[in-house]
Tab-separated table of C-alpha atoms and ligand atoms in Angstrom:
chain	number	residue	atom	x	y	z
A	1	MET	CA	7.581	84.060	3.108
A	2	SER	CA	11.311	84.650	3.569
A	3	SER	CA	13.663	82.964	1.107
A	4	ILE	CA	16.388	82.750	3.765
A	5	LYS	CA	16.059	79.540	5.711
A	6	PRO	CA	16.982	79.587	9.410
A	7	LEU	CA	19.706	76.921	9.063
A	8	ASN	CA	21.343	78.515	5.998
A	9	GLY	CA	25.088	78.575	6.586
A	10	ILE	CA	25.140	75.463	8.803
A	11	LYS	CA	27.246	72.796	7.120
A	12	ILE	CA	26.594	69.219	8.135
A	13	ILE	CA	28.664	66.126	7.395
A	14	ASP	CA	25.998	63.486	7.093
A	15	PHE	CA	27.698	60.231	7.935
A	16	THR	CA	24.387	58.447	8.438
A	17	HIS	CA	22.676	55.460	6.921
A	18	VAL	CA	19.419	53.500	6.967
A	19	GLN	CA	16.734	55.533	8.783
A	20	ALA	CA	17.529	56.969	12.218
A	21	GLY	CA	20.374	59.284	11.192
A	22	PRO	CA	19.051	60.163	7.705
A	23	ALA	CA	15.674	61.224	9.152
A	24	CYS	CA	17.496	63.700	11.404
A	25	THR	CA	19.713	65.246	8.733
A	26	GLN	CA	16.903	65.356	6.189
A	27	MET	CA	14.873	67.538	8.506
A	28	LEU	CA	17.824	69.863	9.106
A	29	ALA	CA	18.322	70.086	5.327
A	30	TRP	CA	14.669	71.076	4.860
A	31	PHE	CA	15.261	73.944	7.248
A	32	GLY	CA	18.237	75.216	5.273
A	33	ALA	CA	21.365	73.330	6.393
A	34	ASP	CA	23.870	72.262	3.744
A	35	VAL	CA	23.867	68.507	4.334
A	36	ILE	CA	26.629	66.548	2.642
A	37	LYS	CA	25.938	62.852	2.725
A	38	VAL	CA	29.205	60.913	2.836
A	39	GLU	CA	28.850	57.483	1.283
A	40	ARG	CA	31.131	54.611	0.459
A	41	PRO	CA	32.163	54.689	-3.238
A	42	GLY	CA	30.335	52.170	-5.379
A	43	ALA	CA	27.878	51.169	-2.672
A	44	GLY	CA	26.451	54.113	-0.789
A	45	ASP	CA	23.736	53.935	1.829
A	46	VAL	CA	22.384	50.394	1.894
A	47	THR	CA	18.833	51.715	1.505
A	48	ARG	CA	19.608	52.852	-2.053
A	49	SER	CA	19.199	49.240	-3.097
A	50	GLN	CA	16.802	47.930	-0.457
A	51	LEU	CA	13.208	47.057	-1.411
A	52	ARG	CA	13.525	48.511	-4.891
A	53	ASP	CA	10.339	49.065	-6.881
A	54	ILE	CA	12.243	49.996	-10.083
A	55	PRO	CA	15.336	48.035	-11.142
A	56	ASP	CA	18.692	49.847	-10.776
A	57	VAL	CA	17.097	53.038	-9.472
A	58	ASP	CA	17.428	54.375	-5.933
A	59	ALA	CA	14.750	52.763	-3.791
A	60	LEU	CA	12.002	54.805	-2.149
A	61	TYR	CA	13.506	53.801	1.196
A	62	PHE	CA	16.456	56.020	0.265
A	63	THR	CA	14.692	58.777	-1.648
A	64	MET	CA	12.178	59.387	1.157
A	65	LEU	CA	14.890	59.872	3.800
A	66	ASN	CA	17.544	61.790	1.909
A	67	SER	CA	15.890	64.675	0.119
A	68	ASN	CA	17.540	68.110	0.030
A	69	LYS	CA	21.028	66.598	0.558
A	70	ARG	CA	24.212	66.475	-1.515
A	71	SER	CA	26.062	63.180	-1.972
A	72	LEU	CA	29.839	62.841	-1.722
A	73	THR	CA	31.408	59.430	-2.189
A	74	LEU	CA	34.445	58.972	0.026
A	75	ASP	CA	36.310	55.939	1.298
A	76	THR	CA	37.244	57.120	4.752
A	77	LYS	CA	39.363	54.057	5.408
A	78	GLN	CA	41.874	55.071	2.732
A	79	PRO	CA	44.542	57.637	3.683
A	80	GLU	CA	43.511	60.003	0.841
A	81	GLY	CA	39.890	59.687	1.919
A	82	LYS	CA	40.805	60.487	5.510
A	83	VAL	CA	42.515	63.678	4.350
A	84	VAL	CA	39.346	64.769	2.535
A	85	LEU	CA	37.269	64.052	5.637
A	86	GLU	CA	39.718	66.052	7.770
A	87	LYS	CA	39.342	69.050	5.456
A	88	LEU	CA	35.588	68.667	5.580
A	89	ILE	CA	35.606	68.516	9.374
A	90	LYS	CA	37.627	71.738	9.526
A	91	GLU	CA	34.993	73.531	7.447
A	92	SER	CA	31.812	72.082	8.896
A	93	ASP	CA	29.622	72.779	11.879
A	94	VAL	CA	28.137	69.377	12.629
A	95	LEU	CA	28.972	65.737	11.970
A	96	VAL	CA	26.081	63.314	12.354
A	97	GLU	CA	26.641	59.560	12.417
A	98	ASN	CA	24.780	56.391	13.240
A	99	PHE	CA	27.351	53.684	12.654
A	100	GLY	CA	27.611	50.634	14.823
A	101	PRO	CA	29.344	51.214	18.182
A	102	GLY	CA	32.982	52.245	17.830
A	103	ALA	CA	33.026	52.512	14.011
A	104	LEU	CA	33.969	56.215	13.930
A	105	ASP	CA	36.812	55.600	16.401
A	106	ARG	CA	38.062	52.646	14.354
A	107	MET	CA	38.094	54.953	11.329
A	108	GLY	CA	40.471	57.201	13.280
A	109	PHE	CA	37.984	59.966	13.986
A	110	THR	CA	37.675	59.912	17.732
A	111	TRP	CA	36.023	62.817	19.538
A	112	GLU	CA	39.474	63.983	20.643
A	113	ARG	CA	40.793	63.941	17.067
A	114	ILE	CA	37.741	65.782	15.744
A	115	GLN	CA	38.142	68.439	18.437
A	116	GLU	CA	41.785	68.892	17.442
A	117	LEU	CA	40.667	69.446	13.861
A	118	ASN	CA	37.802	71.746	14.737
A	119	PRO	CA	37.029	72.727	18.343
A	120	LYS	CA	33.686	74.177	17.242
A	121	MET	CA	32.523	70.876	15.797
A	122	ILE	CA	29.322	69.303	17.070
A	123	VAL	CA	29.397	65.518	16.781
A	124	ALA	CA	25.973	63.931	16.979
A	125	SER	CA	25.431	60.184	17.225
A	126	VAL	CA	22.605	57.702	17.287
A	127	LYS	CA	23.361	54.376	18.952
A	128	GLY	CA	21.105	51.615	20.164
A	129	PHE	CA	21.995	52.110	23.820
A	130	SER	CA	23.629	54.946	25.721
A	131	ASP	CA	27.360	55.078	26.419
A	132	GLY	CA	28.258	52.885	29.380
A	133	HIS	CA	25.007	50.916	29.176
A	134	HIS	CA	25.475	47.179	29.689
A	135	TYR	CA	24.227	46.687	26.121
A	136	ASP	CA	26.248	49.502	24.551
A	137	ASP	CA	28.102	47.104	22.270
A	138	LEU	CA	24.890	45.982	20.520
A	139	LYS	CA	23.928	46.975	17.014
A	140	VAL	CA	20.297	47.971	16.895
A	141	TYR	CA	17.501	48.296	14.352
A	142	GLU	CA	14.016	49.765	14.718
A	143	ASN	CA	12.159	46.843	16.252
A	144	VAL	CA	15.041	45.948	18.528
A	145	ALA	CA	14.765	49.463	19.979
A	146	GLN	CA	10.999	49.204	20.380
A	147	CYS	CA	11.527	46.063	22.455
A	148	ALA	CA	14.375	47.601	24.445
A	149	GLY	CA	12.517	50.850	25.144
A	150	GLY	CA	9.293	49.426	26.589
A	151	ALA	CA	7.019	49.976	23.599
A	152	ALA	CA	6.652	46.320	22.617
A	153	SER	CA	5.806	44.972	26.082
A	154	THR	CA	2.983	47.498	26.383
A	155	THR	CA	1.642	47.319	22.813
A	156	GLY	CA	-0.832	44.771	21.478
A	157	PHE	CA	-3.514	42.672	23.074
A	158	TRP	CA	-3.182	40.868	26.368
A	159	ASP	CA	-3.714	37.465	24.799
A	160	GLY	CA	-1.053	38.054	22.129
A	161	PRO	CA	2.712	38.498	22.153
A	162	PRO	CA	4.571	41.803	22.633
A	163	THR	CA	3.949	43.823	19.466
A	164	VAL	CA	5.922	46.485	17.661
A	165	SER	CA	4.335	49.608	16.221
A	166	ALA	CA	4.379	50.479	12.546
A	167	ALA	CA	5.509	53.973	13.519
A	168	ALA	CA	9.310	54.279	13.516
A	169	LEU	CA	9.635	54.903	17.225
A	170	GLY	CA	13.175	53.531	17.220
A	171	ASP	CA	14.507	55.080	14.033
A	172	SER	CA	12.890	58.332	12.912
A	173	ASN	CA	11.851	59.205	16.432
A	174	THR	CA	15.465	58.974	17.611
A	175	GLY	CA	16.492	61.081	14.643
A	176	MET	CA	14.008	63.771	15.694
A	177	HIS	CA	15.351	63.719	19.245
A	178	LEU	CA	18.870	64.041	17.883
A	179	ALA	CA	17.836	67.021	15.744
A	180	ILE	CA	16.662	68.802	18.898
A	181	GLY	CA	20.013	67.985	20.501
A	182	ILE	CA	21.955	69.337	17.526
A	183	LEU	CA	20.007	72.598	17.430
A	184	THR	CA	20.527	72.966	21.177
A	185	ALA	CA	24.276	72.428	20.754
A	186	ILE	CA	24.371	75.010	17.944
A	187	ILE	CA	22.702	77.581	20.194
A	188	GLY	CA	25.052	76.539	23.034
A	189	ARG	CA	28.030	77.109	20.768
A	190	GLN	CA	26.865	80.644	20.070
A	191	GLN	CA	27.373	81.268	23.795
A	192	THR	CA	30.559	79.262	24.468
A	193	GLY	CA	32.286	79.152	21.088
A	194	LYS	CA	32.790	75.426	21.600
A	195	GLY	CA	31.284	72.348	20.036
A	196	GLN	CA	30.158	69.309	21.962
A	197	ARG	CA	29.077	65.717	21.582
A	198	VAL	CA	25.384	65.020	21.325
A	199	ALA	CA	24.148	61.470	21.645
A	200	CYS	CA	20.717	59.937	21.544
A	201	ALA	CA	20.189	56.266	22.221
A	202	MET	CA	17.290	54.585	20.463
A	203	GLN	CA	16.282	52.866	23.683
A	204	ASP	CA	16.067	56.252	25.432
A	205	ALA	CA	14.104	57.872	22.609
A	206	VAL	CA	11.548	55.044	22.679
A	207	LEU	CA	11.354	55.194	26.468
A	208	ASN	CA	10.778	58.936	26.284
A	209	LEU	CA	7.663	58.233	24.204
A	210	CYS	CA	6.590	55.503	26.625
A	211	ARG	CA	6.562	57.949	29.529
A	212	VAL	CA	2.902	57.309	30.372
A	213	LYS	CA	3.545	53.569	30.484
A	214	MET	CA	6.259	54.207	33.083
A	215	ARG	CA	3.665	56.333	34.895
A	216	ASP	CA	1.397	53.289	34.844
A	217	GLN	CA	4.129	51.041	36.245
A	218	LEU	CA	4.591	53.411	39.170
A	219	ARG	CA	0.818	53.521	39.756
A	220	LEU	CA	0.576	49.747	39.491
A	221	ASP	CA	3.388	49.328	42.025
A	222	LYS	CA	1.415	51.483	44.459
A	223	LEU	CA	-2.187	50.406	43.775
A	224	GLY	CA	-2.018	46.935	42.229
A	225	TYR	CA	-4.464	47.880	39.467
A	226	LEU	CA	-4.930	50.359	36.638
A	227	GLU	CA	-8.485	51.528	36.499
A	228	GLU	CA	-8.494	52.643	32.863
A	229	TYR	CA	-7.216	49.331	31.441
A	230	PRO	CA	-9.678	46.798	30.021
A	231	GLN	CA	-8.363	44.329	32.593
A	232	TYR	CA	-9.692	46.437	35.463
A	233	PRO	CA	-13.179	45.022	36.028
A	234	GLN	CA	-11.858	41.576	36.837
A	235	TYR	CA	-9.706	42.854	39.621
A	236	PRO	CA	-10.781	40.919	42.728
A	237	GLN	CA	-10.782	44.032	44.891
A	238	TYR	CA	-13.931	45.112	43.057
A	239	PRO	CA	-16.667	42.698	44.116
A	240	GLN	CA	-19.178	45.503	43.567
A	241	TYR	CA	-19.172	44.436	39.909
A	242	PRO	CA	-20.217	40.793	40.223
A	243	GLN	CA	-21.725	40.981	36.774
A	244	TYR	CA	-18.196	41.231	35.325
A	245	PRO	CA	-16.234	38.533	37.139
A	246	GLN	CA	-14.708	37.202	33.943
A	247	TYR	CA	-16.332	39.153	31.151
A	248	PRO	CA	-18.270	36.056	30.005
A	249	GLN	CA	-20.308	38.158	27.612
A	250	TYR	CA	-17.119	39.291	25.855
A	251	PRO	CA	-15.239	36.132	24.933
A	252	GLN	CA	-13.271	38.252	22.485
A	253	TYR	CA	-11.804	40.120	25.455
A	254	PRO	CA	-10.460	37.319	27.632
A	255	GLN	CA	-9.180	38.446	30.964
A	256	TYR	CA	-5.595	39.351	31.410
A	257	PRO	CA	-3.458	36.467	32.813
A	258	HIS	CA	-5.152	34.819	35.792
A	259	GLY	CA	-7.906	37.393	36.096
A	260	THR	CA	-5.795	39.981	37.781
A	261	PHE	CA	-3.063	42.476	37.119
A	262	SER	CA	0.428	41.081	37.409
A	263	ASP	CA	3.233	43.298	38.646
A	264	VAL	CA	3.985	44.743	35.198
A	265	VAL	CA	2.020	47.110	32.968
A	266	PRO	CA	-0.162	44.924	30.738
A	267	ARG	CA	-0.890	45.368	27.069
A	268	GLY	CA	-4.103	47.346	26.865
A	269	GLY	CA	-5.200	46.647	23.298
A	270	ASN	CA	-6.684	49.825	21.890
A	271	ALA	CA	-7.640	51.360	25.209
A	272	GLY	CA	-7.197	55.098	25.543
A	273	GLY	CA	-4.921	56.192	28.311
A	274	GLY	CA	-5.414	58.922	30.861
A	275	GLY	CA	-8.930	59.792	31.852
A	276	GLN	CA	-10.361	59.405	28.363
A	277	PRO	CA	-11.325	55.806	27.604
A	278	GLY	CA	-11.385	54.970	23.931
A	279	TRP	CA	-11.530	52.056	21.553
A	280	VAL	CA	-11.391	51.201	17.870
A	281	LEU	CA	-14.987	50.645	16.814
A	282	LYS	CA	-16.423	48.834	13.809
A	283	CYS	CA	-18.272	50.820	11.161
A	284	LYS	CA	-20.317	49.853	8.121
A	285	GLY	CA	-18.401	47.437	5.952
A	286	TRP	CA	-15.949	46.140	8.563
A	287	GLN	CA	-16.742	42.569	7.526
A	288	THR	CA	-14.865	43.053	4.252
A	289	ASP	CA	-12.809	46.217	4.770
A	290	PRO	CA	-10.089	45.716	7.389
A	291	ASN	CA	-9.978	49.453	8.035
A	292	ALA	CA	-13.688	50.295	8.312
A	293	TYR	CA	-13.221	51.532	11.871
A	294	ILE	CA	-13.094	54.763	13.816
A	295	TYR	CA	-11.285	55.590	17.016
A	296	PHE	CA	-13.841	56.823	19.487
A	297	THR	CA	-12.946	58.633	22.689
A	298	VAL	CA	-15.260	58.969	25.656
A	299	GLN	CA	-14.001	62.291	26.899
A	300	GLY	CA	-15.344	62.839	30.421
A	301	HIS	CA	-16.984	66.203	29.862
A	302	ALA	CA	-18.333	65.145	26.459
A	303	TRP	CA	-20.556	62.465	27.953
A	304	ALA	CA	-23.806	64.341	27.424
A	305	PRO	CA	-23.087	65.086	23.719
A	306	ILE	CA	-22.068	61.450	23.219
A	307	CYS	CA	-25.414	60.283	24.631
A	308	ASP	CA	-27.224	62.710	22.323
A	309	ALA	CA	-25.138	61.713	19.292
A	310	ILE	CA	-25.740	57.985	19.660
A	311	GLY	CA	-29.405	58.314	20.635
A	312	LYS	CA	-29.078	57.341	24.298
A	313	PRO	CA	-30.247	60.466	26.139
A	314	GLU	CA	-31.326	58.352	29.143
A	315	TRP	CA	-27.635	57.553	29.874
A	316	LYS	CA	-27.099	61.210	30.772
A	317	THR	CA	-28.745	60.724	34.143
A	318	ASP	CA	-28.439	56.965	34.728
A	319	PRO	CA	-26.159	56.468	37.792
A	320	ASP	CA	-24.449	53.509	36.067
A	321	TYR	CA	-23.348	55.845	33.284
A	322	VAL	CA	-23.119	59.347	34.598
A	323	THR	CA	-19.512	59.394	35.884
A	324	PRO	CA	-16.334	58.003	34.303
A	325	LYS	CA	-15.854	55.718	37.317
A	326	ALA	CA	-19.378	54.318	36.981
A	327	ARG	CA	-18.888	53.749	33.265
A	328	GLN	CA	-15.481	52.117	33.375
A	329	PRO	CA	-16.536	48.637	34.574
A	330	HIS	CA	-18.900	48.286	31.622
A	331	ILE	CA	-17.075	50.473	29.143
A	332	MET	CA	-16.960	47.583	26.644
A	333	ASP	CA	-20.733	47.385	26.891
A	334	ILE	CA	-20.892	51.081	26.044
A	335	PHE	CA	-18.560	50.606	23.094
A	336	ALA	CA	-20.690	47.680	21.899
A	337	THR	CA	-23.771	49.936	21.964
A	338	ILE	CA	-21.928	52.612	20.006
A	339	GLU	CA	-20.901	49.965	17.467
A	340	GLY	CA	-24.598	49.183	17.057
A	341	TRP	CA	-25.172	52.855	16.213
A	342	LEU	CA	-22.229	52.790	13.778
A	343	ALA	CA	-23.399	49.678	11.929
A	344	ASP	CA	-25.064	51.612	9.093
A	345	LYS	CA	-22.490	54.424	8.857
A	346	THR	CA	-19.156	54.463	7.057
A	347	LYS	CA	-16.173	55.657	9.060
A	348	PHE	CA	-16.323	58.996	7.260
A	349	GLU	CA	-20.082	59.441	7.780
A	350	ALA	CA	-19.685	58.584	11.450
A	351	VAL	CA	-16.956	61.171	12.007
A	352	ASP	CA	-18.996	63.784	10.134
A	353	ILE	CA	-21.813	63.270	12.611
A	354	LEU	CA	-19.644	63.017	15.728
A	355	ARG	CA	-17.619	66.139	14.908
A	356	LYS	CA	-20.838	68.173	15.262
A	357	PHE	CA	-21.005	66.982	18.872
A	358	ASP	CA	-17.354	67.886	19.548
A	359	ILE	CA	-16.401	64.270	20.177
A	360	PRO	CA	-12.689	63.460	19.705
A	361	CYS	CA	-12.596	60.775	17.008
A	362	SER	CA	-11.033	59.867	13.674
A	363	PRO	CA	-11.513	57.414	10.869
A	364	VAL	CA	-8.816	54.717	10.834
A	365	LEU	CA	-7.002	55.943	7.724
A	366	THR	CA	-5.020	53.726	5.391
A	367	MET	CA	-1.734	54.696	3.753
A	368	LYS	CA	-3.625	54.913	0.463
A	369	GLU	CA	-6.179	57.328	1.900
A	370	LEU	CA	-3.397	59.443	3.425
A	371	LEU	CA	-1.441	59.522	0.175
A	372	HIS	CA	-4.461	60.912	-1.676
A	373	ASP	CA	-5.738	63.185	1.086
A	374	PRO	CA	-6.182	66.677	-0.469
A	375	SER	CA	-5.629	68.402	2.878
A	376	LEU	CA	-2.246	66.734	3.350
A	377	ARG	CA	-1.278	67.673	-0.184
A	378	ALA	CA	-2.339	71.278	0.392
A	379	SER	CA	-0.433	71.579	3.666
A	380	GLY	CA	2.765	70.062	2.269
A	381	SER	CA	2.621	67.026	4.547
A	382	ILE	CA	2.556	64.849	1.426
A	383	VAL	CA	4.617	66.216	-1.447
A	384	GLU	CA	5.608	65.161	-4.936
A	385	VAL	CA	9.248	65.793	-5.821
A	386	PRO	CA	11.218	65.260	-9.014
A	387	HIS	CA	14.019	62.706	-9.236
A	388	LYS	CA	16.612	62.437	-11.988
A	389	GLU	CA	16.161	58.718	-12.563
A	390	ARG	CA	12.801	57.612	-11.218
A	391	GLY	CA	10.689	60.524	-12.353
A	392	SER	CA	8.713	62.178	-9.592
A	393	TYR	CA	7.883	60.442	-6.364
A	394	PHE	CA	5.691	61.158	-3.387
A	395	THR	CA	7.162	61.599	0.037
A	396	VAL	CA	6.179	62.747	3.483
A	397	GLY	CA	6.972	66.442	3.841
A	398	SER	CA	7.714	68.507	6.882
A	399	PRO	CA	5.287	67.881	9.741
A	400	ILE	CA	6.411	71.187	11.247
A	401	LYS	CA	4.873	74.332	9.768
A	402	PHE	CA	6.218	77.860	10.116
A	403	SER	CA	4.784	81.260	9.354
A	404	ASP	CA	7.984	82.440	7.648
A	405	LEU	CA	9.496	79.248	6.253
A	406	LYS	CA	8.104	76.890	3.696
A	407	PRO	CA	10.413	73.905	3.389
A	408	GLU	CA	10.809	73.048	-0.274
A	409	ILE	CA	11.448	69.356	-0.616
A	410	THR	CA	13.871	68.505	-3.417
A	411	GLY	CA	14.791	65.069	-4.771
A	412	SER	CA	17.424	62.892	-3.124
A	413	PRO	CA	20.907	62.941	-4.680
A	414	LEU	CA	22.279	60.190	-6.880
A	415	LEU	CA	25.258	58.359	-5.416
A	416	GLY	CA	28.243	60.706	-5.618
A	417	GLU	CA	26.292	63.305	-7.585
A	418	HIS	CA	28.044	66.163	-5.811
A	419	THR	CA	31.493	64.645	-5.296
A	420	ASP	CA	33.318	66.955	-7.702
A	421	GLU	CA	31.378	69.994	-6.511
A	422	VAL	CA	32.129	69.357	-2.820
A	423	LEU	CA	35.809	68.558	-3.491
A	424	ALA	CA	36.163	71.741	-5.547
A	425	GLU	CA	34.688	73.727	-2.668
A	426	LEU	CA	37.342	72.160	-0.437
A	427	GLY	CA	39.996	73.506	-2.817
A	428	TYR	CA	40.771	70.399	-4.859
A	429	SER	CA	41.786	71.019	-8.464
A	430	LYS	CA	40.456	68.986	-11.382
A	431	ASP	CA	43.710	66.993	-11.504
A	432	GLN	CA	43.629	66.296	-7.810
A	433	ILE	CA	40.039	65.130	-8.085
A	434	GLY	CA	41.103	62.873	-10.958
A	435	ASN	CA	43.831	61.377	-8.782
A	436	LEU	CA	41.358	60.776	-5.951
A	437	ARG	CA	39.090	58.981	-8.389
A	438	GLU	CA	41.963	56.900	-9.703
A	439	SER	CA	42.890	55.749	-6.229
A	440	LYS	CA	39.202	54.972	-5.613
A	441	ALA	CA	39.195	57.230	-2.553
A	442	VAL	CA	36.086	58.930	-3.945
B	1	CAO	N1	34.143	54.601	3.904
B	1	CAO	C1	34.709	53.545	4.486
B	1	CAO	N2	34.123	52.812	5.441
B	1	CAO	C2	32.889	53.155	5.779
B	1	CAO	C3	32.225	54.255	5.221
B	1	CAO	C4	32.905	54.987	4.223
B	1	CAO	N3	32.351	56.043	3.628
B	1	CAO	N4	30.996	54.352	5.774
B	1	CAO	C5	30.904	53.354	6.642
B	1	CAO	N5	32.047	52.630	6.666
B	1	CAO	C6	32.356	51.470	7.493
B	1	CAO	C7	32.415	51.815	8.949
B	1	CAO	O1	33.632	52.375	9.272
B	1	CAO	C8	32.186	50.433	9.552
B	1	CAO	O2	33.415	49.701	9.494
B	1	CAO	P1	34.018	48.811	10.722
B	1	CAO	O3	32.873	48.182	11.425
B	1	CAO	O4	34.918	47.856	10.014
B	1	CAO	O5	34.764	49.700	11.610
B	1	CAO	C9	31.217	49.813	8.550
B	1	CAO	O6	31.326	50.530	7.365
B	1	CAO	C10	29.734	49.998	8.889
B	1	CAO	O7	29.508	49.652	10.117
B	1	CAO	P2	28.062	49.599	10.769
B	1	CAO	O8	28.261	48.822	12.019
B	1	CAO	O9	27.497	50.938	10.954
B	1	CAO	O10	27.133	48.856	9.686
B	1	CAO	P3	26.255	47.548	9.799
B	1	CAO	O11	25.570	47.425	8.505
B	1	CAO	O12	27.063	46.370	10.254
B	1	CAO	O13	25.191	47.862	10.953
B	1	CAO	C11	23.459	49.142	12.028
B	1	CAO	C12	24.060	48.660	10.698
B	1	CAO	C13	22.319	50.088	11.706
B	1	CAO	C14	22.927	47.919	12.811
B	1	CAO	C15	24.552	49.853	12.844
B	1	CAO	O14	25.081	50.891	12.062
B	1	CAO	C16	24.052	50.419	14.147
B	1	CAO	O15	23.820	49.704	15.133
B	1	CAO	N6	23.947	51.766	14.197
B	1	CAO	C17	23.580	52.484	15.408
B	1	CAO	C18	22.138	52.356	15.705
B	1	CAO	C19	21.289	52.815	14.567
B	1	CAO	O16	21.367	53.923	14.100
B	1	CAO	N7	20.393	51.934	14.161
B	1	CAO	C20	19.302	52.335	13.303
B	1	CAO	C21	19.560	52.207	11.931
B	1	CAO	S1	18.100	52.631	11.092
B	1	CAO	O17	17.209	51.260	11.231
């Protein structure tokens, strides 16, 4: 394993806060970039003090999004602070920010000014909406983005309200998109010698992950129904299934509004998309354990093994079961039968049986189970890192694995921990640093 990391030598001004921007720069730091987090003196990133589990110590919200970085405190609204930032811009490759709309300009660091200071500079921004969008003045947090990007209207059950996901589709996902943009701009600069602006709107990043839901809207516009959605059997164009006019045998799955598809993609509960129907199925203990479930997928070509696995070999040749189209109208019936088979198996036992039949499935894992999963520890997806004040803490490591790079996750910096070090690198003497401290610019 090489000790030289691919992004060694790339210097990043990390003007980010909360989650979207920090997730991006943290990943670049893991891969070798020198990420200098610029924070307001005395306060720092708001997440340092949000949802603390230990009094007066940086909260996990901060430590889990800012590992491998250095922290420089700098008041960029003070003239002396602006001078420091100008020096930093001249020496850096990338500036990443996720302030509210217009904040960087109001600080005096417009794109034009930054280009004057350093024409090779790449300026990367996260905003809620793209430039010129009719909502581009809005400040945006995670769940706002999930609603704006189409995730909420298509997530949840049809008899409940729009629902947001626990996964940070608005924040960390946008940060990951931005990281791709930054790396692209770095490679572009190798060819042109020039920097450029890179922007990723949270709405766009969410929408990019909701691509198949947009696919469904286009199909719905054309066909008026979506055959793989649980709502499908009630569609009036399908009188060949009179036994399912309203799903009376499944009161827990009431029909989607008015027994038909409306003109927008409905919420499909836990239905699997594409050609592989799936559902979350109860396992042994579900009555008391809210996570005693597996996700079970009825992959088309795995039908025969599924029948063998659940003890229903006769379904292999039954015309009502043999093709995906024949199965779809009573897919809930099929899932109910599989739940009967699962009733005396834990989620782990069930998956251990089903894996032998090559059936795509997984236990529904809790955060606790993931935290203690030996495989995730071994792969570096969950890591324990030291911290100067809180002792060691667990965090989520790099989800990307390389053959010649092993990201080593180090603890997050204390507020201003590297201020003197970074200023000295910029050429400031001890006295000058003292003066900056006196004026509260750092
Ligand atoms: N020195 C001096 N001033 C500083 C500073 C520093 N080191 N760092 C930040 N500031 C100032 C900014 O200049 C800005 O001042 P003005 O608004 O007076 O020009 C102010 O602090 C911070 O502005 P903000 O709008 O970013 O902060 P907020 O808490 O009001 O809003 C958020 C937070 C996240 C809603 C907003 O930043 C935003 O919409 N960002 C873009 C979208 C985004 O990334 N959202 C996801 C965040 S993760 O959930």
